[in-house]
Structure formats: structure tokens, C-alpha cells
């Protein structure tokens, strides 16, 4: 009996050794496949793991909360890996076991965590609006965010102080940029329509390393996660480079079809307050135009377009975008009005059917409605989000007082349909607390 037992133990030992050898060969193959000719992918994986999965280091010139890498000062290189146990590593190396590191790295390469890139341009008295917009994006979004904030120099310290105080959330990074235009026409671009608004036209040329970007005006409020509109990028066909909502749903009250003195997209034009962009495609595309028979790239078309139409445009950069997509309609993806809901959709009666059915996804408080009493329903949403904090109880308790405040606005056309203002907001708050706490 003992003889048979010894044979069984010996077979088990041989099988275990064979399994270890198979695993080691798998690890080597993974390491060779993922590592290529250098150590960069491995270093990135180790850095990501050590940083708690918060993403890579920030670029040169960016400011904001420092990345918490958790790396010891004694460590030479996280990219080194050893087959020997941790306690046998040299004292100046923070390595990882090769088998586990290769396995982790393989998984990360298959499913990398990608940040959603959100850009905004803030000038003048737009600090509070911008901060409230950023707060609404952070509260409801699931995936991590990368903010690109273009602001006048005097606003940088204020932005930095506020956003640094939110660094405990560990759900976003941010970069601050100065307002910059082509030097030969900087004054003309800066004064186009509103101060600094035309900065958005140059984002594909400035943020050259960013593939896709969501640009929003400062008076935007997210009532759904940014993830939802970001997912529309997957719906682009092979020719589409950007997405916007129509300027109007009802042609009888449309501006472009009644007053424009230049070409515009579709029946009523498009509104650029919420603009989703595949900037890689924008940089590569050659655009048809009415200035030359030669197609022009994005960086070459803007100035000639301004020179030709500057006496005929009213809404600045938005008009230029309408002209571009008039000549290149195949390049635009049009999303419904609920993704860019403005006072125009309700001040003369409700005319956004998608919002009536599903609620408002993104609120756009143009016409200054957050700061006057003309459209109190818009102001009530803005003040509720401006005053709430990131504490769970504070966000949970936001809805009841807000609904009571909205009920006071029923004397206006927008107030009569106040339930569409909180339908998606209610769902977003519920979804937030249905997620595991680590994802909030």
C-alpha cells in the first residue's frame, strides 16, 4: 500500500513540475509578445498597477493633482522583473514576479482603461459656470475623465485651487492651457462672437496627441454620464468626423433658415455648444469648400473662411462650422436635441420630442438663463448642481428640494414640462448608487 502511495505522490510531483514549466513558457511568450523590442509596455503596466489604475503620467506643461504612483524613492525601475522571489530582489529594485507581471500586462494590453477627454474654454466671468459643468461631469460619469481647460491667465490659479481640492476623488486629471490663436490674426479670432469662443476651432491643431474629444460650452450641465455621449463615437460611419445637434427642431422659429447670410448645415443649421470630435480624422481630412477647387485641411481652411464670410456671420465660430459642414455633410453625425437642450426647445412651447419621451441628457443654458429669472427651470437645475457637494448624502438629497423648486416655475412654458428636467437626473443619481462604491 505504501508503495502505491509513493507512486501517486511521485506522479503528482511530476505533474506539478510540468504545470510550472508550462506556465513559465506561457509567461515568457506573453513577455516577448507584449514587450516588443524595449521595456516601455512593461514599464507602463507596472506604473499603472503601482498607481492604482489611475492612468499614465501627465504631459509636459499640464498642471493639477500629482499622480499617486506609490513608487518608493529607492526604486530604479519598475519595468524590471525577476523569476526569483521578491525577497531575493536587489535592494534598489522594485520588481514584480515575471509570471504575474506578464499576466497582468497581457490583460492590460487587451483592455486598457481609456480616459474620456473633455475640453472647455473659459474667459471673463465664466469660472463658476465652468466649475459647475465640470462637477456635473464628475458626479455621474463612470470612466475616468481628462479635462482640457483653456482659460485666460488670470483664471488659472482659481481653477487650480478648486480642482486640486477635488483630487481626493481620483476620477479625473486636468490640464490648463492659455488662450492661443495664430499670431498673425490673434486679435481677430479672439473677438469673434464671444471672447475666446473660437478657440474651439483650433483644438485639433493644439491637442495633437488626443484622438477624440468632447467640447462643451461653459454653460453646459451633464444630467447623464459623459460615458453616454462618448459612446456615440462608435456610431460614426467611416466618413463622419464630428457630431452636433440641430440648432432648431422647428423651422418656423429657426434662425439660420430665416436670417443667415451664409451657407449652413441641413434645414436649420447645427449648434456647436456640444461638439463630439474624432480629431484624428479631422486632422487627416481634406475639406471641400467654395473658395477653391482644391480641398483644404483643417488648419488651412479656417483663415480663408473667416476672411470670406466675416461680414456675413453672426454667431462666429458656430457659423464657420455650419459653412464647413454645408460643403461636407457626409462628415457630420447629428445627434438628437436631448443631448443639447436649450431654452429654444421650450420657451415657445415644447419642440424636442426626444426630451419629452426620455428626458434631458445635457442641459445648455445659453441666453444667460442660469443667471436671470427669465427661465427659472434652467436656473433651478444650475443652482442645485452648483450648491451640491461630492458627498453621497448631499447628492442623494438633491432631488426633492429641486422638484419643489421646479414646481414653482410652471408659469413658464419650460416650467410646465419641468418633469423632463429631472427625469434623467433622477435616473443618473439612482445609477450612481447602484454601482459599487469604488466606481463612484
mmCIF file of N, CA and C in Angstrom, residues 115-211:
data_model
loop_
_atom_site.group_PDB
_atom_site.id
_atom_site.type_symbol
_atom_site.label_atom_id
_atom_site.label_comp_id
_atom_site.label_asym_id
_atom_site.label_seq_id
_atom_site.Cartn_x
_atom_site.Cartn_y
_atom_site.Cartn_z
ATOM 1 N N UNK A 115 -9.248 57.129 -20.891
ATOM 2 C CA UNK A 115 -9.941 58.292 -20.351
ATOM 3 C C UNK A 115 -10.777 58.974 -21.420
ATOM 4 N N UNK A 116 -11.860 59.579 -20.988
ATOM 5 C CA UNK A 116 -12.679 60.403 -21.871
ATOM 6 C C UNK A 116 -12.152 61.830 -21.794
ATOM 7 N N UNK A 117 -11.915 62.440 -22.924
ATOM 8 C CA UNK A 117 -11.310 63.766 -22.980
ATOM 9 C C UNK A 117 -12.401 64.824 -23.163
ATOM 10 N N UNK A 118 -12.432 65.773 -22.235
ATOM 11 C CA UNK A 118 -13.441 66.830 -22.237
ATOM 12 C C UNK A 118 -12.743 68.184 -22.249
ATOM 13 N N UNK A 119 -13.113 69.043 -23.201
ATOM 14 C CA UNK A 119 -12.480 70.358 -23.329
ATOM 15 C C UNK A 119 -13.496 71.468 -23.126
ATOM 16 N N UNK A 120 -13.035 72.570 -22.555
ATOM 17 C CA UNK A 120 -13.870 73.752 -22.349
ATOM 18 C C UNK A 120 -12.983 74.982 -22.457
ATOM 19 N N UNK A 121 -13.572 76.090 -22.874
ATOM 20 C CA UNK A 121 -12.854 77.363 -22.997
ATOM 21 C C UNK A 121 -13.547 78.380 -22.092
ATOM 22 N N UNK A 122 -12.789 78.963 -21.162
ATOM 23 C CA UNK A 122 -13.370 79.874 -20.178
ATOM 24 C C UNK A 122 -12.662 81.223 -20.216
ATOM 25 N N UNK A 123 -13.444 82.267 -20.415
ATOM 26 C CA UNK A 123 -12.920 83.631 -20.386
ATOM 27 C C UNK A 123 -13.873 84.522 -19.605
ATOM 28 N N UNK A 124 -13.362 85.621 -19.104
ATOM 29 C CA UNK A 124 -14.209 86.576 -18.405
ATOM 30 C C UNK A 124 -14.785 86.012 -17.121
ATOM 31 N N UNK A 125 -16.094 86.196 -16.947
ATOM 32 C CA UNK A 125 -16.766 85.797 -15.703
ATOM 33 C C UNK A 125 -17.350 84.389 -15.818
ATOM 34 N N UNK A 126 -16.603 83.468 -16.346
ATOM 35 C CA UNK A 126 -17.133 82.127 -16.605
ATOM 36 C C UNK A 126 -16.583 81.062 -15.663
ATOM 37 N N UNK A 127 -15.875 81.465 -14.626
ATOM 38 C CA UNK A 127 -15.261 80.488 -13.722
ATOM 39 C C UNK A 127 -16.310 79.619 -13.044
ATOM 40 N N UNK A 128 -17.316 80.238 -12.422
ATOM 41 C CA UNK A 128 -18.325 79.478 -11.675
ATOM 42 C C UNK A 128 -19.091 78.520 -12.584
ATOM 43 N N UNK A 129 -19.495 79.006 -13.760
ATOM 44 C CA UNK A 129 -20.198 78.152 -14.713
ATOM 45 C C UNK A 129 -19.360 76.944 -15.091
ATOM 46 N N UNK A 130 -18.097 77.186 -15.383
ATOM 47 C CA UNK A 130 -17.222 76.105 -15.820
ATOM 48 C C UNK A 130 -17.029 75.071 -14.727
ATOM 49 N N UNK A 131 -16.812 75.531 -13.502
ATOM 50 C CA UNK A 131 -16.609 74.618 -12.378
ATOM 51 C C UNK A 131 -17.867 73.781 -12.139
ATOM 52 N N UNK A 132 -19.038 74.392 -12.278
ATOM 53 C CA UNK A 132 -20.292 73.650 -12.107
ATOM 54 C C UNK A 132 -20.452 72.604 -13.195
ATOM 55 N N UNK A 133 -20.088 72.949 -14.417
ATOM 56 C CA UNK A 133 -20.139 71.981 -15.511
ATOM 57 C C UNK A 133 -19.216 70.802 -15.233
ATOM 58 N N UNK A 134 -17.980 71.083 -14.809
ATOM 59 C CA UNK A 134 -17.028 70.016 -14.520
ATOM 60 C C UNK A 134 -17.531 69.134 -13.383
ATOM 61 N N UNK A 135 -18.143 69.746 -12.397
ATOM 62 C CA UNK A 135 -18.687 68.983 -11.277
ATOM 63 C C UNK A 135 -19.763 68.019 -11.760
ATOM 64 N N UNK A 136 -20.656 68.497 -12.631
ATOM 65 C CA UNK A 136 -21.730 67.623 -13.137
ATOM 66 C C UNK A 136 -21.151 66.462 -13.939
ATOM 67 N N UNK A 137 -20.056 66.698 -14.648
ATOM 68 C CA UNK A 137 -19.416 65.618 -15.407
ATOM 69 C C UNK A 137 -18.824 64.575 -14.466
ATOM 70 N N UNK A 138 -18.190 65.021 -13.392
ATOM 71 C CA UNK A 138 -17.536 64.107 -12.449
ATOM 72 C C UNK A 138 -18.555 63.278 -11.685
ATOM 73 N N UNK A 139 -19.644 63.897 -11.240
ATOM 74 C CA UNK A 139 -20.604 63.228 -10.364
ATOM 75 C C UNK A 139 -21.180 61.978 -11.006
ATOM 76 N N UNK A 140 -21.540 62.069 -12.281
ATOM 77 C CA UNK A 140 -22.297 60.981 -12.885
ATOM 78 C C UNK A 140 -21.462 60.039 -13.754
ATOM 79 N N UNK A 141 -20.282 60.441 -14.172
ATOM 80 C CA UNK A 141 -19.530 59.635 -15.121
ATOM 81 C C UNK A 141 -18.941 58.391 -14.469
ATOM 82 N N UNK A 142 -18.745 57.362 -15.296
ATOM 83 C CA UNK A 142 -18.255 56.074 -14.819
ATOM 84 C C UNK A 142 -16.760 55.947 -15.082
ATOM 85 N N UNK A 143 -16.350 56.154 -16.319
ATOM 86 C CA UNK A 143 -14.930 56.062 -16.673
ATOM 87 C C UNK A 143 -14.201 57.336 -16.265
ATOM 88 N N UNK A 144 -12.885 57.246 -16.073
ATOM 89 C CA UNK A 144 -12.121 58.441 -15.680
ATOM 90 C C UNK A 144 -12.115 59.494 -16.779
ATOM 91 N N UNK A 145 -11.961 60.741 -16.363
ATOM 92 C CA UNK A 145 -12.022 61.890 -17.262
ATOM 93 C C UNK A 145 -10.682 62.602 -17.332
ATOM 94 N N UNK A 146 -10.401 63.169 -18.484
ATOM 95 C CA UNK A 146 -9.259 64.069 -18.657
ATOM 96 C C UNK A 146 -9.802 65.405 -19.131
ATOM 97 N N UNK A 147 -9.668 66.426 -18.285
ATOM 98 C CA UNK A 147 -10.160 67.759 -18.637
ATOM 99 C C UNK A 147 -9.062 68.562 -19.321
ATOM 100 N N UNK A 148 -9.418 69.238 -20.397
ATOM 101 C CA UNK A 148 -8.538 70.187 -21.074
ATOM 102 C C UNK A 148 -9.195 71.556 -20.955
ATOM 103 N N UNK A 149 -8.642 72.399 -20.080
ATOM 104 C CA UNK A 149 -9.269 73.681 -19.755
ATOM 105 C C UNK A 149 -8.432 74.812 -20.353
ATOM 106 N N UNK A 150 -9.010 75.501 -21.315
ATOM 107 C CA UNK A 150 -8.370 76.658 -21.926
ATOM 108 C C UNK A 150 -8.961 77.905 -21.266
ATOM 109 N N UNK A 151 -8.106 78.699 -20.625
ATOM 110 C CA UNK A 151 -8.610 79.826 -19.845
ATOM 111 C C UNK A 151 -7.631 80.991 -19.889
ATOM 112 N N UNK A 152 -8.172 82.171 -19.658
ATOM 113 C CA UNK A 152 -7.326 83.360 -19.548
ATOM 114 C C UNK A 152 -6.399 83.206 -18.348
ATOM 115 N N UNK A 153 -5.251 83.823 -18.433
ATOM 116 C CA UNK A 153 -4.218 83.624 -17.417
ATOM 117 C C UNK A 153 -4.702 83.927 -16.004
ATOM 118 N N UNK A 154 -5.542 84.953 -15.858
ATOM 119 C CA UNK A 154 -5.974 85.345 -14.516
ATOM 120 C C UNK A 154 -6.913 84.317 -13.869
ATOM 121 N N UNK A 155 -7.404 83.357 -14.651
ATOM 122 C CA UNK A 155 -8.301 82.339 -14.097
ATOM 123 C C UNK A 155 -7.564 81.058 -13.698
ATOM 124 N N UNK A 156 -6.317 80.924 -14.087
ATOM 125 C CA UNK A 156 -5.608 79.663 -13.881
ATOM 126 C C UNK A 156 -5.475 79.300 -12.406
ATOM 127 N N UNK A 157 -5.101 80.245 -11.569
ATOM 128 C CA UNK A 157 -4.921 79.942 -10.147
ATOM 129 C C UNK A 157 -6.229 79.507 -9.508
ATOM 130 N N UNK A 158 -7.327 80.146 -9.897
ATOM 131 C CA UNK A 158 -8.626 79.774 -9.334
ATOM 132 C C UNK A 158 -9.016 78.361 -9.741
ATOM 133 N N UNK A 159 -8.838 78.035 -11.014
ATOM 134 C CA UNK A 159 -9.131 76.680 -11.461
ATOM 135 C C UNK A 159 -8.264 75.669 -10.721
ATOM 136 N N UNK A 160 -6.987 75.978 -10.614
ATOM 137 C CA UNK A 160 -6.063 75.042 -9.973
ATOM 138 C C UNK A 160 -6.445 74.805 -8.508
ATOM 139 N N UNK A 161 -6.791 75.871 -7.803
ATOM 140 C CA UNK A 161 -7.152 75.723 -6.397
ATOM 141 C C UNK A 161 -8.389 74.855 -6.214
ATOM 142 N N UNK A 162 -9.399 75.069 -7.045
ATOM 143 C CA UNK A 162 -10.648 74.310 -6.921
ATOM 144 C C UNK A 162 -10.444 72.855 -7.320
ATOM 145 N N UNK A 163 -9.802 72.625 -8.456
ATOM 146 C CA UNK A 163 -9.657 71.257 -8.942
ATOM 147 C C UNK A 163 -8.692 70.449 -8.083
ATOM 148 N N UNK A 164 -7.674 71.087 -7.543
ATOM 149 C CA UNK A 164 -6.778 70.383 -6.630
ATOM 150 C C UNK A 164 -7.514 69.940 -5.369
ATOM 151 N N UNK A 165 -8.504 70.722 -4.946
ATOM 152 C CA UNK A 165 -9.268 70.357 -3.753
ATOM 153 C C UNK A 165 -10.174 69.154 -4.010
ATOM 154 N N UNK A 166 -10.372 68.806 -5.279
ATOM 155 C CA UNK A 166 -11.177 67.629 -5.633
ATOM 156 C C UNK A 166 -10.315 66.405 -5.901
ATOM 157 N N UNK A 167 -9.017 66.500 -5.733
ATOM 158 C CA UNK A 167 -8.116 65.408 -6.131
ATOM 159 C C UNK A 167 -8.381 64.122 -5.351
ATOM 160 N N UNK A 168 -9.026 64.219 -4.194
ATOM 161 C CA UNK A 168 -9.321 63.025 -3.405
ATOM 162 C C UNK A 168 -10.268 62.081 -4.154
ATOM 163 N N UNK A 169 -10.976 62.597 -5.158
ATOM 164 C CA UNK A 169 -11.917 61.763 -5.914
ATOM 165 C C UNK A 169 -11.203 60.731 -6.766
ATOM 166 N N UNK A 170 -10.011 61.061 -7.250
ATOM 167 C CA UNK A 170 -9.196 60.158 -8.070
ATOM 168 C C UNK A 170 -9.945 59.660 -9.299
ATOM 169 N N UNK A 171 -10.835 60.473 -9.861
ATOM 170 C CA UNK A 171 -11.599 60.070 -11.049
ATOM 171 C C UNK A 171 -11.301 60.961 -12.246
ATOM 172 N N UNK A 172 -10.398 61.921 -12.101
ATOM 173 C CA UNK A 172 -10.104 62.814 -13.210
ATOM 174 C C UNK A 172 -8.684 63.356 -13.093
ATOM 175 N N UNK A 173 -8.159 63.754 -14.219
ATOM 176 C CA UNK A 173 -6.959 64.573 -14.313
ATOM 177 C C UNK A 173 -7.322 65.828 -15.081
ATOM 178 N N UNK A 174 -6.499 66.834 -14.999
ATOM 179 C CA UNK A 174 -6.796 68.031 -15.785
ATOM 180 C C UNK A 174 -5.507 68.694 -16.239
ATOM 181 N N UNK A 175 -5.635 69.444 -17.324
ATOM 182 C CA UNK A 175 -4.541 70.257 -17.836
ATOM 183 C C UNK A 175 -5.082 71.651 -18.117
ATOM 184 N N UNK A 176 -4.326 72.653 -17.745
ATOM 185 C CA UNK A 176 -4.692 74.049 -18.010
ATOM 186 C C UNK A 176 -3.838 74.587 -19.149
ATOM 187 N N UNK A 177 -4.485 75.330 -20.053
ATOM 188 C CA UNK A 177 -3.787 75.887 -21.206
ATOM 189 C C UNK A 177 -4.102 77.381 -21.321
ATOM 190 N N UNK A 178 -3.199 78.157 -21.834
ATOM 191 C CA UNK A 178 -3.512 79.563 -22.128
ATOM 192 C C UNK A 178 -4.367 79.650 -23.390
ATOM 193 N N UNK A 179 -5.034 80.770 -23.560
ATOM 194 C CA UNK A 179 -5.771 81.020 -24.794
ATOM 195 C C UNK A 179 -4.757 81.362 -25.880
ATOM 196 N N UNK A 180 -4.776 80.603 -26.971
ATOM 197 C CA UNK A 180 -3.796 80.830 -28.034
ATOM 198 C C UNK A 180 -4.468 80.773 -29.399
ATOM 199 N N UNK A 181 -4.117 81.731 -30.241
ATOM 200 C CA UNK A 181 -4.590 81.781 -31.616
ATOM 201 C C UNK A 181 -3.387 81.992 -32.535
ATOM 202 N N UNK A 182 -3.566 81.730 -33.836
ATOM 203 C CA UNK A 182 -2.465 82.025 -34.772
ATOM 204 C C UNK A 182 -2.018 83.471 -34.629
ATOM 205 N N UNK A 183 -0.742 83.702 -34.480
ATOM 206 C CA UNK A 183 -0.204 85.017 -34.121
ATOM 207 C C UNK A 183 -0.590 86.114 -35.102
ATOM 208 N N UNK A 184 -0.654 85.787 -36.400
ATOM 209 C CA UNK A 184 -0.914 86.836 -37.387
ATOM 210 C C UNK A 184 -2.351 87.350 -37.344
ATOM 211 N N UNK A 185 -3.282 86.578 -36.739
ATOM 212 C CA UNK A 185 -4.684 87.009 -36.684
ATOM 213 C C UNK A 185 -5.279 86.811 -35.301
ATOM 214 N N UNK A 186 -4.456 86.852 -34.276
ATOM 215 C CA UNK A 186 -4.908 86.526 -32.922
ATOM 216 C C UNK A 186 -6.023 87.440 -32.445
ATOM 217 N N UNK A 187 -5.899 88.742 -32.670
ATOM 218 C CA UNK A 187 -6.905 89.698 -32.192
ATOM 219 C C UNK A 187 -8.243 89.441 -32.865
ATOM 220 N N UNK A 188 -8.208 89.196 -34.152
ATOM 221 C CA UNK A 188 -9.445 88.964 -34.900
ATOM 222 C C UNK A 188 -10.164 87.700 -34.433
ATOM 223 N N UNK A 189 -9.402 86.636 -34.187
ATOM 224 C CA UNK A 189 -10.007 85.394 -33.724
ATOM 225 C C UNK A 189 -10.556 85.550 -32.304
ATOM 226 N N UNK A 190 -9.845 86.241 -31.452
ATOM 227 C CA UNK A 190 -10.277 86.341 -30.054
ATOM 228 C C UNK A 190 -11.578 87.120 -29.914
ATOM 229 N N UNK A 191 -11.827 88.074 -30.777
ATOM 230 C CA UNK A 191 -13.016 88.913 -30.674
ATOM 231 C C UNK A 191 -14.189 88.384 -31.498
ATOM 232 N N UNK A 192 -14.015 87.232 -32.126
ATOM 233 C CA UNK A 192 -15.064 86.665 -32.954
ATOM 234 C C UNK A 192 -16.196 86.153 -32.071
ATOM 235 N N UNK A 193 -17.404 86.699 -32.236
ATOM 236 C CA UNK A 193 -18.596 86.355 -31.461
ATOM 237 C C UNK A 193 -18.394 86.683 -29.980
ATOM 238 N N UNK A 194 -17.988 85.728 -29.148
ATOM 239 C CA UNK A 194 -17.736 85.959 -27.731
ATOM 240 C C UNK A 194 -16.248 85.799 -27.463
ATOM 241 N N UNK A 195 -15.740 86.439 -26.412
ATOM 242 C CA UNK A 195 -14.309 86.332 -26.109
ATOM 243 C C UNK A 195 -13.863 84.872 -26.018
ATOM 244 N N UNK A 196 -12.903 84.531 -26.807
ATOM 245 C CA UNK A 196 -12.235 83.219 -26.744
ATOM 246 C C UNK A 196 -13.051 82.059 -27.301
ATOM 247 N N UNK A 197 -14.307 82.272 -27.695
ATOM 248 C CA UNK A 197 -15.150 81.155 -28.122
ATOM 249 C C UNK A 197 -14.556 80.417 -29.310
ATOM 250 N N UNK A 198 -13.902 81.131 -30.211
ATOM 251 C CA UNK A 198 -13.370 80.490 -31.414
ATOM 252 C C UNK A 198 -12.141 79.626 -31.131
ATOM 253 N N UNK A 199 -11.697 79.594 -29.872
ATOM 254 C CA UNK A 199 -10.585 78.711 -29.509
ATOM 255 C C UNK A 199 -10.896 77.267 -29.886
ATOM 256 N N UNK A 200 -12.172 76.886 -29.810
ATOM 257 C CA UNK A 200 -12.553 75.502 -30.082
ATOM 258 C C UNK A 200 -12.161 75.064 -31.500
ATOM 259 N N UNK A 201 -12.113 76.021 -32.432
ATOM 260 C CA UNK A 201 -11.765 75.681 -33.809
ATOM 261 C C UNK A 201 -10.344 75.137 -33.921
ATOM 262 N N UNK A 202 -9.493 75.505 -32.979
ATOM 263 C CA UNK A 202 -8.076 75.154 -33.071
ATOM 264 C C UNK A 202 -7.696 73.973 -32.190
ATOM 265 N N UNK A 203 -8.679 73.357 -31.518
ATOM 266 C CA UNK A 203 -8.374 72.234 -30.632
ATOM 267 C C UNK A 203 -7.719 71.064 -31.365
ATOM 268 N N UNK A 204 -8.162 70.703 -32.579
ATOM 269 C CA UNK A 204 -7.484 69.599 -33.266
ATOM 270 C C UNK A 204 -6.015 69.898 -33.577
ATOM 271 N N UNK A 205 -5.676 71.172 -33.689
ATOM 272 C CA UNK A 205 -4.306 71.559 -34.006
ATOM 273 C C UNK A 205 -3.444 71.709 -32.760
ATOM 274 N N UNK A 206 -4.079 72.002 -31.628
ATOM 275 C CA UNK A 206 -3.337 72.179 -30.372
ATOM 276 C C UNK A 206 -3.153 70.848 -29.653
ATOM 277 N N UNK A 207 -4.231 70.083 -29.533
ATOM 278 C CA UNK A 207 -4.192 68.802 -28.819
ATOM 279 C C UNK A 207 -3.872 67.682 -29.815
ATOM 280 N N UNK A 208 -2.674 67.713 -30.332
ATOM 281 C CA UNK A 208 -2.301 66.811 -31.424
ATOM 282 C C UNK A 208 -2.224 65.354 -30.986
ATOM 283 N N UNK A 209 -2.038 65.108 -29.698
ATOM 284 C CA UNK A 209 -1.912 63.736 -29.218
ATOM 285 C C UNK A 209 -3.252 63.145 -28.803
ATOM 286 N N UNK A 210 -4.305 63.936 -28.854
ATOM 287 C CA UNK A 210 -5.628 63.468 -28.441
ATOM 288 C C UNK A 210 -6.381 62.956 -29.664
ATOM 289 N N UNK A 211 -6.886 61.750 -29.572
ATOM 290 C CA UNK A 211 -7.602 61.153 -30.695
ATOM 291 C C UNK A 211 -9.037 61.678 -30.787
#
